[in-house]
Coordinates of C-alpha atoms in Angstrom, one line a residue:
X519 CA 63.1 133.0 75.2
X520 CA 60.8 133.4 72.0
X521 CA 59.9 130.0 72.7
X522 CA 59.0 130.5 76.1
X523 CA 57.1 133.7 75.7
X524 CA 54.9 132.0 72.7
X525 CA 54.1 128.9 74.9
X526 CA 53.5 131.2 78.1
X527 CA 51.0 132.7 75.7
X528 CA 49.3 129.7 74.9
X529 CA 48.4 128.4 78.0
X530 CA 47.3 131.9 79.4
X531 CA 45.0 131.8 75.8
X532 CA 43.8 128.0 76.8
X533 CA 43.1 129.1 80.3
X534 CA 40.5 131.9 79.1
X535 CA 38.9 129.4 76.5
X536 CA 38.5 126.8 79.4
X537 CA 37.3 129.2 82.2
X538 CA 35.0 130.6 79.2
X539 CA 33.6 127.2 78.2
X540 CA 33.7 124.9 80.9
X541 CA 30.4 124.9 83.2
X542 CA 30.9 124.2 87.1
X543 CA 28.9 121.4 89.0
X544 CA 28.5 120.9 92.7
X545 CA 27.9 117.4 94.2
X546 CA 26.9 116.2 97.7
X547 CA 29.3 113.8 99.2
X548 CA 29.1 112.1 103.1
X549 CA 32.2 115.0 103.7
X550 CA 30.6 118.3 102.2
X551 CA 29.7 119.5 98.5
X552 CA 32.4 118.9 96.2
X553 CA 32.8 121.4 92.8
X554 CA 33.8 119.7 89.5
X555 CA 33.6 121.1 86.0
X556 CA 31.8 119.6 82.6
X557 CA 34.5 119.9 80.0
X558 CA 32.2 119.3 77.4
X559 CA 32.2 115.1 77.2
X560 CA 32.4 114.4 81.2
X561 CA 31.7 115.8 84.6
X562 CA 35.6 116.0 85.9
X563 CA 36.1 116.2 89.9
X564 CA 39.8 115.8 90.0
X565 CA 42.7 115.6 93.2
X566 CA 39.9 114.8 95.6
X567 CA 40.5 114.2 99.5
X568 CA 39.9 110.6 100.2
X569 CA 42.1 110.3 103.6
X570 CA 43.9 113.1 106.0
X571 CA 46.7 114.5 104.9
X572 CA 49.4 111.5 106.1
X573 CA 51.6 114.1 107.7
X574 CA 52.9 114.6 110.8
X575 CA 52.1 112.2 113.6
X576 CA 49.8 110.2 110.9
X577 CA 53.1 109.7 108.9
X578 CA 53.9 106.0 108.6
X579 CA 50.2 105.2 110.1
X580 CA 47.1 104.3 108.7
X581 CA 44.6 106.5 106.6
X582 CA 42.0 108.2 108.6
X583 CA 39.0 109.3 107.6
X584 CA 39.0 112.8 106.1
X585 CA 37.1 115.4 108.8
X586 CA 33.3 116.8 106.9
X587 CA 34.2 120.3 105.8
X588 CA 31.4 123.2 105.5
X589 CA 32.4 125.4 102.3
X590 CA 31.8 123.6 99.0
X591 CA 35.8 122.1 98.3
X592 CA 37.3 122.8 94.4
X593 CA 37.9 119.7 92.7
X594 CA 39.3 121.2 89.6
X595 CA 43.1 120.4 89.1
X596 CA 45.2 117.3 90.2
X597 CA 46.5 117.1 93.9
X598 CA 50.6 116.8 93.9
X599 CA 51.8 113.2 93.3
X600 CA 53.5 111.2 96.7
X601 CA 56.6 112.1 97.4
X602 CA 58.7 109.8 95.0
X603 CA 62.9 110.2 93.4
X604 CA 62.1 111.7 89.8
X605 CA 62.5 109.0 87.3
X606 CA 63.0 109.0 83.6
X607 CA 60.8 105.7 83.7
X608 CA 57.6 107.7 84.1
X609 CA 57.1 111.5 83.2
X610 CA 54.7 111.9 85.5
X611 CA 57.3 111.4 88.7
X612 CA 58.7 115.2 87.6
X613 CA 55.3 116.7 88.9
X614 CA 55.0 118.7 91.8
X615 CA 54.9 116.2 94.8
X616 CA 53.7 116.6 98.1
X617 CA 53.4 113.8 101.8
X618 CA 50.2 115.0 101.3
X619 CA 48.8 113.3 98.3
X620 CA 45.7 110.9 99.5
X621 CA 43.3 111.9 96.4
X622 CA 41.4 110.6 93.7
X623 CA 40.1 111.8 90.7
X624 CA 36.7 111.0 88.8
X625 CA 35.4 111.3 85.1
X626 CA 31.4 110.9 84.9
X627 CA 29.3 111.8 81.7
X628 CA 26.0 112.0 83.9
X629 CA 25.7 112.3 87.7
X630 CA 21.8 110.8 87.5
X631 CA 22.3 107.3 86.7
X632 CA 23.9 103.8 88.4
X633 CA 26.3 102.9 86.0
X634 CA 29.3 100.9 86.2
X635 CA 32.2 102.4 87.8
X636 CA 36.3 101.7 87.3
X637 CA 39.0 102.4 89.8
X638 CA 42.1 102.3 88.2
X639 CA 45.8 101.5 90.5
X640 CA 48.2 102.8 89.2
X641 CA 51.9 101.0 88.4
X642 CA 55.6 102.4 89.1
X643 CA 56.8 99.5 91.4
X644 CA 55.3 100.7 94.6
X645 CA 58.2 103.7 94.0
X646 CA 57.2 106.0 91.3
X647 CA 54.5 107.0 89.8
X648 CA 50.9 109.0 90.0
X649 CA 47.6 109.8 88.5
X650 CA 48.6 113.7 86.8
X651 CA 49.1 112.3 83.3
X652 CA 47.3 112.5 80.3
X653 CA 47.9 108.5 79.9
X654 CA 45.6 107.9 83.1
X655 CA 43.0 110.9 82.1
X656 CA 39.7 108.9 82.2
X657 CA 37.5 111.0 80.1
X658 CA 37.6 109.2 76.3
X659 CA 37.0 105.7 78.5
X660 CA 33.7 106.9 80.6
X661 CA 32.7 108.3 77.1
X662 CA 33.2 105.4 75.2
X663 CA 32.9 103.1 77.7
X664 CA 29.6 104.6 79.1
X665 CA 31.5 103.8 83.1
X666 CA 32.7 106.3 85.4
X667 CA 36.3 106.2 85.5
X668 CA 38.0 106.8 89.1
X669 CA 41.9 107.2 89.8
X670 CA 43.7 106.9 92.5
X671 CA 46.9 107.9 94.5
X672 CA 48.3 106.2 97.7
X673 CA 51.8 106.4 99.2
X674 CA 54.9 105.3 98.0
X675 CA 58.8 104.3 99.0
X676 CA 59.4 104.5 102.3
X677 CA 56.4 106.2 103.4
X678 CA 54.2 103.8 102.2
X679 CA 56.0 100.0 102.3
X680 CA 58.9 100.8 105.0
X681 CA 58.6 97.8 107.8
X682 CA 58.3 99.1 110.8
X683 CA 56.2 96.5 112.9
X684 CA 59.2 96.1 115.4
X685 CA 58.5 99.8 117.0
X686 CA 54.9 98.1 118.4
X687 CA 51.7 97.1 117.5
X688 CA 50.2 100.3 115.9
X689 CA 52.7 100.0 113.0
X690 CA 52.0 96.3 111.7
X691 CA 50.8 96.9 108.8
X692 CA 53.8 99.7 107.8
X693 CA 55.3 97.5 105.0
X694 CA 51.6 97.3 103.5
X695 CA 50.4 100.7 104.1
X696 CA 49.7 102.0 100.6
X697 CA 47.4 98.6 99.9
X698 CA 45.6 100.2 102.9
X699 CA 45.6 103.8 101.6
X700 CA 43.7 101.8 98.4
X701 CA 41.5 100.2 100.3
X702 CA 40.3 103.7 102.2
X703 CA 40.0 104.7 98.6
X704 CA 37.6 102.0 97.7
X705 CA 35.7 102.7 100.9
X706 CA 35.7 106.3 99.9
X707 CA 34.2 105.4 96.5
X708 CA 31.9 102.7 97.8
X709 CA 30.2 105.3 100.2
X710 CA 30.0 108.4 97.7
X711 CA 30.0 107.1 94.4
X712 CA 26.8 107.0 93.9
X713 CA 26.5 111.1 93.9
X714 CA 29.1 110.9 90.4
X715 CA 26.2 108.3 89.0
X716 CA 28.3 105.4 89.6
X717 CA 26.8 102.4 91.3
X718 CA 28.4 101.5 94.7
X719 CA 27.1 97.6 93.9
X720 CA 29.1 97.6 90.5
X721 CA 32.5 99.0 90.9
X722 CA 35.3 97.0 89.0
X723 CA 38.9 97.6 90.5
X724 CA 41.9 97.4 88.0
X725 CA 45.6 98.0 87.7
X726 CA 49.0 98.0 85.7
X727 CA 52.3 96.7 87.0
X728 CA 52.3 97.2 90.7
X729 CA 48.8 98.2 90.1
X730 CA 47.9 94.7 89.6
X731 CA 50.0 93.5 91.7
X732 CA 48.1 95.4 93.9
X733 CA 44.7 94.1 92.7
X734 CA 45.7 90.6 93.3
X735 CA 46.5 91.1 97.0
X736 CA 43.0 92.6 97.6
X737 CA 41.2 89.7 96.3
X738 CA 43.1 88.1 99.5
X739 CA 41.3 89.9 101.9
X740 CA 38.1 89.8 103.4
X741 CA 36.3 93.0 101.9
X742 CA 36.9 91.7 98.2
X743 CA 32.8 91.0 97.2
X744 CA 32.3 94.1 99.4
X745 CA 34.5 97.4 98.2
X746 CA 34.8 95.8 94.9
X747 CA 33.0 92.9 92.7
X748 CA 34.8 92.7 89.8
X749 CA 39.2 92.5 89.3
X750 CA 41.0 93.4 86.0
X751 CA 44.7 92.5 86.8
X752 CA 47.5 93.6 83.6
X753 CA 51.2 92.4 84.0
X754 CA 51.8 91.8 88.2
X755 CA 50.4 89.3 91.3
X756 CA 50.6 89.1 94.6
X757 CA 53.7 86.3 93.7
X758 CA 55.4 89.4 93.2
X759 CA 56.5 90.3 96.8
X760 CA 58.8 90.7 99.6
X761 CA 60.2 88.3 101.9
X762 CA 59.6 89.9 105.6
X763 CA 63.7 89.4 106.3
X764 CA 64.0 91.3 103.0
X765 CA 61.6 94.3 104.5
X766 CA 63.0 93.9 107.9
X767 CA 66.3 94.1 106.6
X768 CA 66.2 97.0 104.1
X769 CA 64.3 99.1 107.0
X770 CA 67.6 98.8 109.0
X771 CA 69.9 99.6 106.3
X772 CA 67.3 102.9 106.0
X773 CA 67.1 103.4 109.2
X774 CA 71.1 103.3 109.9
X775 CA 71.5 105.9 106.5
X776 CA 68.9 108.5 108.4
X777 CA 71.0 107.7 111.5
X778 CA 67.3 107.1 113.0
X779 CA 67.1 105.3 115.9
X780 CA 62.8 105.6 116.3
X781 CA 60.0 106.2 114.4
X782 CA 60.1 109.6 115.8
X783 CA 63.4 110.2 114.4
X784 CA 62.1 109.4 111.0
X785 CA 59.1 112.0 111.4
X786 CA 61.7 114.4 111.8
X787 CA 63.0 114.2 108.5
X788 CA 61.6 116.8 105.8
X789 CA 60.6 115.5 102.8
X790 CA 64.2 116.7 100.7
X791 CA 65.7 114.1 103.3
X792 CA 63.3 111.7 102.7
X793 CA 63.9 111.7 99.1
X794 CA 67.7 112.4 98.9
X795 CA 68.0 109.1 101.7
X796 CA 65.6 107.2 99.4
X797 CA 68.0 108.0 96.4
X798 CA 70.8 107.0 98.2
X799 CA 68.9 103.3 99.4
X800 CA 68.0 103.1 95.5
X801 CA 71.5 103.5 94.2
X802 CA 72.8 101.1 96.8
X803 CA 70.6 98.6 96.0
X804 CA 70.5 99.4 92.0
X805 CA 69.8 95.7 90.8
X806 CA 66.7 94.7 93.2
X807 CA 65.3 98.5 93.3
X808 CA 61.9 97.1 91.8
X809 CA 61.6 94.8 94.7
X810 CA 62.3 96.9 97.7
X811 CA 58.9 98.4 98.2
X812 CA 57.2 95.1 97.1
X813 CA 53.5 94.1 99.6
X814 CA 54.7 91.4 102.2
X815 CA 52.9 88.7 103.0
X816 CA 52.9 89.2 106.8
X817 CA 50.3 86.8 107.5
X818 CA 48.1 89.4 108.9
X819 CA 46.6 92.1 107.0
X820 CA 47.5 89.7 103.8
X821 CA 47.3 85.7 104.1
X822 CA 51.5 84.5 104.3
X823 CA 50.1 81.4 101.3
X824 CA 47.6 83.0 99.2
X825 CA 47.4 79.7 97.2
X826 CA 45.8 78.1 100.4
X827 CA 43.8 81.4 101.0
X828 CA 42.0 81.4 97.5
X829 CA 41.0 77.6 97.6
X830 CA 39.5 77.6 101.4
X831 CA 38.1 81.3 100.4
X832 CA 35.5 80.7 97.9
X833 CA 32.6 82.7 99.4
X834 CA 32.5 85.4 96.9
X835 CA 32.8 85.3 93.1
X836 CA 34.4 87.9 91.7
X837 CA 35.4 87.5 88.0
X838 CA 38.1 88.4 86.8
X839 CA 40.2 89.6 83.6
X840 CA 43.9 89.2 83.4
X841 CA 46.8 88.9 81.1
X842 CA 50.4 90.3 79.5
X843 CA 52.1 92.3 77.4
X844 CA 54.0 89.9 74.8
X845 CA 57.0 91.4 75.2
X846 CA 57.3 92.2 79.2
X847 CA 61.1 92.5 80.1
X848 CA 61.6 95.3 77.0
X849 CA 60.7 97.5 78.7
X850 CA 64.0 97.4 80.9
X851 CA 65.5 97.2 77.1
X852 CA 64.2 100.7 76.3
X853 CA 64.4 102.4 79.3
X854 CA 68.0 101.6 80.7
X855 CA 71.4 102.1 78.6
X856 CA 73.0 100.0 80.6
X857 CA 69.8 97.1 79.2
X858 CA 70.9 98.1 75.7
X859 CA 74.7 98.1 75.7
X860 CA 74.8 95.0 77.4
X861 CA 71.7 92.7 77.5
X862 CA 72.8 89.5 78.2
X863 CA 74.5 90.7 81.2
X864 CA 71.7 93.0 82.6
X865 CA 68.9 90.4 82.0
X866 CA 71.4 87.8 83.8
X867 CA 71.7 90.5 87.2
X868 CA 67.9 90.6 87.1
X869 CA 66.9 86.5 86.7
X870 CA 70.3 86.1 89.1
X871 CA 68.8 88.5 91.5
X872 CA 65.5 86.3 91.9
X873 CA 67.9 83.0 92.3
X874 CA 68.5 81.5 88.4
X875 CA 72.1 80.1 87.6
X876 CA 73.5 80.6 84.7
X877 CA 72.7 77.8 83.4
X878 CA 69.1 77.6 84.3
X879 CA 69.1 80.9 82.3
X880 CA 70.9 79.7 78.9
X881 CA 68.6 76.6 78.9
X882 CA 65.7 79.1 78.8
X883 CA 66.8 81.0 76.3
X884 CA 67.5 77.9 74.1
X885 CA 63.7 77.7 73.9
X886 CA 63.5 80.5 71.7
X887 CA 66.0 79.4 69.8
X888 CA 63.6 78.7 66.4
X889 CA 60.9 81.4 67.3
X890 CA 60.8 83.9 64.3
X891 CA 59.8 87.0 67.0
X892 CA 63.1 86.4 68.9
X893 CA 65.9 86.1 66.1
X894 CA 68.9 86.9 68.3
X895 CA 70.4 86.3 71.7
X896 CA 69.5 89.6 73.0
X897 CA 65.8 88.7 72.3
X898 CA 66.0 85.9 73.4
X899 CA 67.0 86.9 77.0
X900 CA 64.7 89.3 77.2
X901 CA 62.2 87.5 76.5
X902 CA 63.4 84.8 78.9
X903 CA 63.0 87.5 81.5
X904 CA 59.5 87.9 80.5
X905 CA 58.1 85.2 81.0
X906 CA 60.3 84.3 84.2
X907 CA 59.3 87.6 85.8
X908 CA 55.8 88.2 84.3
X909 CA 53.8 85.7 82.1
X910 CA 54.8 82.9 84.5
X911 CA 53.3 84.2 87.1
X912 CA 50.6 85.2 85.2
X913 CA 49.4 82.1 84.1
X914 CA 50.5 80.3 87.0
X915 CA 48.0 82.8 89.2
X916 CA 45.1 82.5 86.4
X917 CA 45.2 78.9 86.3
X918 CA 45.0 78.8 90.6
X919 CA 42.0 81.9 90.4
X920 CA 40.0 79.8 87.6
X921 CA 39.7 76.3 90.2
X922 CA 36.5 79.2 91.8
X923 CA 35.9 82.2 89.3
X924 CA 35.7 83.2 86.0
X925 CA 38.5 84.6 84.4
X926 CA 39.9 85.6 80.9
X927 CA 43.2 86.3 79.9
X928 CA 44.7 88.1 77.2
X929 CA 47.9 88.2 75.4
X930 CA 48.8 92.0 74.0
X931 CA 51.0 91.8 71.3
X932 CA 50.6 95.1 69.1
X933 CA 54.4 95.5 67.7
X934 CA 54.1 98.6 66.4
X935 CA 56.7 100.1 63.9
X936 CA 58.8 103.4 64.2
X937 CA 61.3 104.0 61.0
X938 CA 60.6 100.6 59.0
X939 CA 61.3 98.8 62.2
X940 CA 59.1 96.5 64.5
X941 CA 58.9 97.6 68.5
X942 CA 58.4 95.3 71.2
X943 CA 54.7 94.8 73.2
X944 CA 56.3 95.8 76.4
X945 CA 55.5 96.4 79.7
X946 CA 52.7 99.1 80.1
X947 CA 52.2 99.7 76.4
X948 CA 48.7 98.8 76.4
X949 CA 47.8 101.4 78.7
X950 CA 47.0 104.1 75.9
X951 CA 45.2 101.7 74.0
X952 CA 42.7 100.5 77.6
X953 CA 42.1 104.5 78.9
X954 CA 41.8 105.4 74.9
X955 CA 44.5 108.2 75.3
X956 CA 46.6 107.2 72.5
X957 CA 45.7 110.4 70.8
X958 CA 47.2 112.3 74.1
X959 CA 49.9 109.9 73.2
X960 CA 51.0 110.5 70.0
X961 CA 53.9 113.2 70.6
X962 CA 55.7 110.6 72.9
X963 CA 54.9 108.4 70.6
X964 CA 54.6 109.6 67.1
X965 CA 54.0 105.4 65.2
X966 CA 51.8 102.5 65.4
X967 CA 48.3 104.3 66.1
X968 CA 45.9 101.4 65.7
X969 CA 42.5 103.1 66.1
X970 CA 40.5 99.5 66.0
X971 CA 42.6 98.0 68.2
X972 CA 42.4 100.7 70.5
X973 CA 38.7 100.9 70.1
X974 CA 38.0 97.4 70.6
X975 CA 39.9 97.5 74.2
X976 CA 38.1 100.1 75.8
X977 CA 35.2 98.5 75.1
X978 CA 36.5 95.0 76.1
X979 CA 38.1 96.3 79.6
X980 CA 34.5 97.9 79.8
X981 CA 32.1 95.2 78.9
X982 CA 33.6 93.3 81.5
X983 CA 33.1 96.1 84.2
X984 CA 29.5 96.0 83.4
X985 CA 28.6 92.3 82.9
X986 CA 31.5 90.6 84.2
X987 CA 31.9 89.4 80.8
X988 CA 34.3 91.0 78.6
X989 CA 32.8 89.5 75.6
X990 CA 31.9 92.2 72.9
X991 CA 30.8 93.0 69.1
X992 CA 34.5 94.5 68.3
X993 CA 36.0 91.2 69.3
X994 CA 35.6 87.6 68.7
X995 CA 33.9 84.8 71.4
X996 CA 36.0 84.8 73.9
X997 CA 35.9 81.6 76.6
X998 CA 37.3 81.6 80.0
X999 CA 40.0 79.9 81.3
X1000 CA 37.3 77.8 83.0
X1001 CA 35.7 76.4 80.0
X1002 CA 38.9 76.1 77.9
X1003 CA 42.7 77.0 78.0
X1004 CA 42.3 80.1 75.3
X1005 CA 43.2 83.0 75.6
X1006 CA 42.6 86.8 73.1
X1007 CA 45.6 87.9 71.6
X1008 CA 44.9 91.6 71.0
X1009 CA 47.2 92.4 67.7
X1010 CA 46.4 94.1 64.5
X1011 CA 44.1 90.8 63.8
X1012 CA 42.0 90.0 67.3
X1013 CA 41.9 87.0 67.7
X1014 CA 41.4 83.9 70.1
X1015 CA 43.9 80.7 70.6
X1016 CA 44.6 77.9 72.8
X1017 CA 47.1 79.1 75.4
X1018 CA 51.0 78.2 74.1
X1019 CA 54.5 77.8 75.3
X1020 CA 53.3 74.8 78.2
X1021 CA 56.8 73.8 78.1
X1022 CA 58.9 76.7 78.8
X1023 CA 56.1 77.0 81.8
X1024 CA 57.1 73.4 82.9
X1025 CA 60.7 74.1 83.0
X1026 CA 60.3 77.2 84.8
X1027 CA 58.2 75.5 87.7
X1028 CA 61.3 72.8 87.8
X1029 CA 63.9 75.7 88.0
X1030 CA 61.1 77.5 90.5
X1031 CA 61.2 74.4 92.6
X1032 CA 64.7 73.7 92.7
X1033 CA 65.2 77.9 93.5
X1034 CA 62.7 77.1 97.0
X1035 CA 64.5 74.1 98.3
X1036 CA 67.7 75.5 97.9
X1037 CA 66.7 78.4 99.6
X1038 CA 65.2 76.4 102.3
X1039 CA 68.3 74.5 102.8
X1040 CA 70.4 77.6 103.4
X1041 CA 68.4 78.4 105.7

C-alpha cells in the first residue's frame, strides 16, 4: 500500500512538472489542426488518427479515409494498441487496447524544415504488439539522427489477416488487411508530413520482425518509389508467409469456434469474444502460432512469385538496408520454459513444422559442430533454427534485391554479459540500440550498455534515410552487396567482412528444394 501511495505520488508530481514545462504546438494537417507538445528535445504529436475507426460495418474492411474535423484534435498521449491476447513476449500487449486503434505517432525537433523522415513497422508476428513503449519512443533518434521519427499501428489477429475473400469481392484483400492499414499510413504521412518538417519526397519505411516482413511485401507493390523511397528491413521477408489453403483453412476452424456462419455473424462478436476465441485458435494451434496471421501471397493485392515480380519490376530504385541478429532463434530460448527445458525437442516442433526431418535437422546442426560461439547441442539447434527460419531467408532475399538496387546488410552480434555470463544477439535485441532507447532500457535490462555501439547505429540506420547510404564517420566503409559479398558486423569492434557460412546456405537450399517437391507431390 505504501508502495502504491508513494508511486501514485510520483506520477501525480511528474504530471505537474510536465504540464508546467512542456509548451503546446498546433499544426495544420489536410484533416484539421492537430495539437502536440515540445518536451524540450522534440515536437511530440502522439496516437494520431490516420484511418476511421475500423469498427462496426468497416470491421474486416479496408481503411477509409479519416472525415476533416473543425476543433483543433489533442495529440498528446498514445491511442490504445489493436486488440491483441496479452503476451509475456512483449510488455507492450498489457496496454489498454481498443478495435479502434488506426494511429500514428510523430517525433520532430523543428516543424520548418524538409528533412528526412522514418516510419517505423512494428514486429509481434502480425499478433501482438504496438507503438506505447518506451523501446519505440522516437525522440533520442530525431535528435541524434536529425529525421523525424513516425510510428505506426495497424490491425492485428483476426481482425487484421483473417481470410475472408469467399464471403465476395469486397473482402479480398481480408487476409492482407493490416499491410493495407500501413499503406493508408504511408499515404497519410506522404500527404501531411511535410507540416511536422519532414519531406514527403524523402521518407524511409523500416521494420522489425513482422515489421520487416512487412517492408518487404511493400516493395512488391506498385506504390513502392511513390509512399516511400527508401527500405530498411531487420530480421523477416515476404518468404515469410502463408499458404492461401493455410488462411482459408484456419478461417474455417475460427469461424466454426465463433459458431459464425457470415461475416455479419463475426461483427457481432464484442471485442472480449474476439480475444477469448483468438486465445482459444492460439492454444489450439500452439506450435505454428507465429504463422497463422502471416501476409498471403494472393496474387492480387501482393504478386503469388515475388522473385519473378522484383526481376520484371525494375522501374524504381529504392535502396535498401537489411540484415540479422546473430543469434535469431534465442529468442524462443528466453522467452518460453518449455524452449529451455527442452531445446532440442522445441527447436525440432518448430524446423518440423516448416517441413525438416529429423535428419535434415541433425545434419545442420553438425555444422556447428567446431564453432567456438555454439559449444553444445542446445546451441547448436538453436542456432540451426536461426539461420533456417531467419538468416536464410535473409540472405537468400538480399542476394535476389541486389540483381536491381543497392543494398547493405548487416550482421548484429552484441553478446552482452549479465552475471559473468555471455547472452545471445537474439531476435529484436537491436531495437534499443537503432531508436537509442537503451537508457529507457536499462531496468529490463540492467547489463551490456554499449554507448558506441549504440551511438554508431542510430546514426548508421539514419545516414541511410538521408542519403540512401548508410555509410558514416562512427563506422568503417561499408560496400554493398552489389559491389562485393560484405557485410558490417555491429559488435563491440564494428567492423566489415566478406559474408560467411556459404555452405550451411547451400545445404539449406538442397533441404529447401527437396521440402517443395515433396510437397508438390502430395499434392
Amino acid at each position: 500500500m505504501k508502495a502504491t501511495l508513494i508511486f501514485l505520488f510520483c506520477a501525480l508530481l511528474m504530471t505537474d512538472l510536465h504540464s508546467q514545462s512542456y509548451k503546446s504546438i498546433v499544426v495544420d494537417t489536410k484533416n484539421g489542426k492537430i495539437k502536440g507538445i515540445n518536451n524540450g528535445s522534440t515536437y511530440q504529436f502522439l496516437g494520431i488518427r490516420y484511418a476511421m475507426p475500423p469498427v462496426g460495418e468497416l470491421r474486416f474492411m479496408p481503411p477509409e479515409i479519416p472525415k476533416a474535423w473543425e476543433d483543433t484534435v489533442n495529440a498528446l498521449s498514445y491511442s490504445p494498441i489493436a486488440l491483441q491476447v496479452p503476451s509475456s513476449t512483449q510488455e507492450v500487449s498489457f496496454k489498454p487496447q481498443k478495435e479502434d486503434c488506426l494511429s500514428l505517432n510523430i517525433w520532430t525537433t523543428d516543424i520548418n524544415r524538409k528533412k528526412p523522415v522514418m516510419v517505423f513497422i512494428h514486429g509481434g508476428a502480425f499478433l501482438i504488439g504496438g507503438t506505447n513503449t518506451p523501446l519505440y519512443n522516437g525522440n533520442n533518434m530525431a535528435t541524434e539522427g536529425d529525421v523525424v521519427i513516425v510510428t505506426i499501428q495497424y490491425r492485428l489477429g483476426v481482425l487484421g489477416w483473417l481470410d475472408l475473400s469467399q464471403f465476395g469481392e469486397k473482402y479480398k484483400h481480408s487476409a492482407n488487411l493490416g499491410l493495407l492499414d500501413q499503406r493508408a499510413a504511408l499515404k497519410w504521412v506522404k500527404e501531411n508530413i511535410a507540416s511536422f518538417g519532414g519531406d514527403p519526397d524523402n521518407i524511409t519505411i523500416f521494420g522489425e520482425s513482422a515489421g520487416s516482413i512487412s517492408v518487404t511485401c511493400h516493395l512488391l507493390t506498385p506504390y513502392a518509389g511513390d509512399l516511400f523511397h527508401k527500405a530498411i528491413a531487420q530480421s523477416g521477408t515476404f518468404y515469410l508467409n502463408r499458404k492461401k489453403s493455410m488462411a482459408e483453412n484456419f478461417t474455417k476452424e475460427f469461424m466454426k469456434m465463433a459458431k459464425a456462419n457470415s461475416v455479419e455473424d463475426l461483427r457481432k462478436l464484442n471485442m472480449d469474444q474476439i480475444i477469448q476465441l483468438q486465445k482459444k485458435a492460439l492454444k489450439k494451434n500452439m506450435v505454428i502460432a507465429d504463422q497463422l496471421f502471416l501476409p498471403v501471397l494472393d496474387g492480387e493485392l501482393l504478386p503469388s512469385n515475388p522473385e519473378k515480380y522484383l526481376k520484371e519490376n525494375e522501374k524504381t530504385s529504392i535502396p535498401l538496408m537489411t540484415g540479422i541478429c546473430h543469434d535469431e532463434a534465442f529468442y524462443w530460448y528466453y522467452q518460453y520454459k518449455i524452449a529451455k527445458r527442452f531445446p532440442k525437442l522445441a527447436v525440432r516442433k518448430i524446423l518440423n513444422n516448416a517441413g525438416y526431418n529429423k535428419h535434415q535437422i541433425k545434419n545442420l546442426a553438425a555444422q556447428f559442430q567446431k564453432d567456438p560461439l555454439y559449444p553444445n547441442k542446445k546451441d547448436r539447434y538453436f542456432s540451426v533454427a536461426s539461420w533456417v527460419i531467419f538468416k536464410y531467408s535473409q540472405y537468400k532475399f538480399a542476394n535476389l534485391y541486389k540483381e536491381s538496387n543497392n543494398v547493405w546488410f548487416y550482421d548484429f552480434s552484441w553478446r552482452p554479459s549479465y552475471k559473468n555470463k555471455p547472452l545471445y544477439a537474439f531476435h529484436s535485441s537491436e531495437l534499443p540500440y537503432v531508436f537509442g532507447n537503451y537508457y529507457q532500457q536499462l531496468e529490463k535490462y540492467p547489463y551490456g550498455l554499449n554507448k558506441d555501439l549504440m551511438a554508431a547505429m542510430v546514426q548508421t540506420w539514419t545516414s541511410f534515410a538521408k542519403h540512401g547510404n548508410p555509410n558514416n564517420k562512427l563506422i568503417p566503409g561499408w560496400k554493398p552487396l552489389n559491389e562485393k559479398q560484405s557485410e558490417i558486423i555491429f559488435d563491440q569492434n564494428i567492423r566489415t567482412t566478406t559474408i560467411p557460412d556459404l555452405k550451411i546456405r547451400e545445404i539449406i537450399e538442397t533441404y529447401e528444394k527437396e521440402i517443395k517437391e515433396s510437397q508438390h507431390s502430395r499434392h
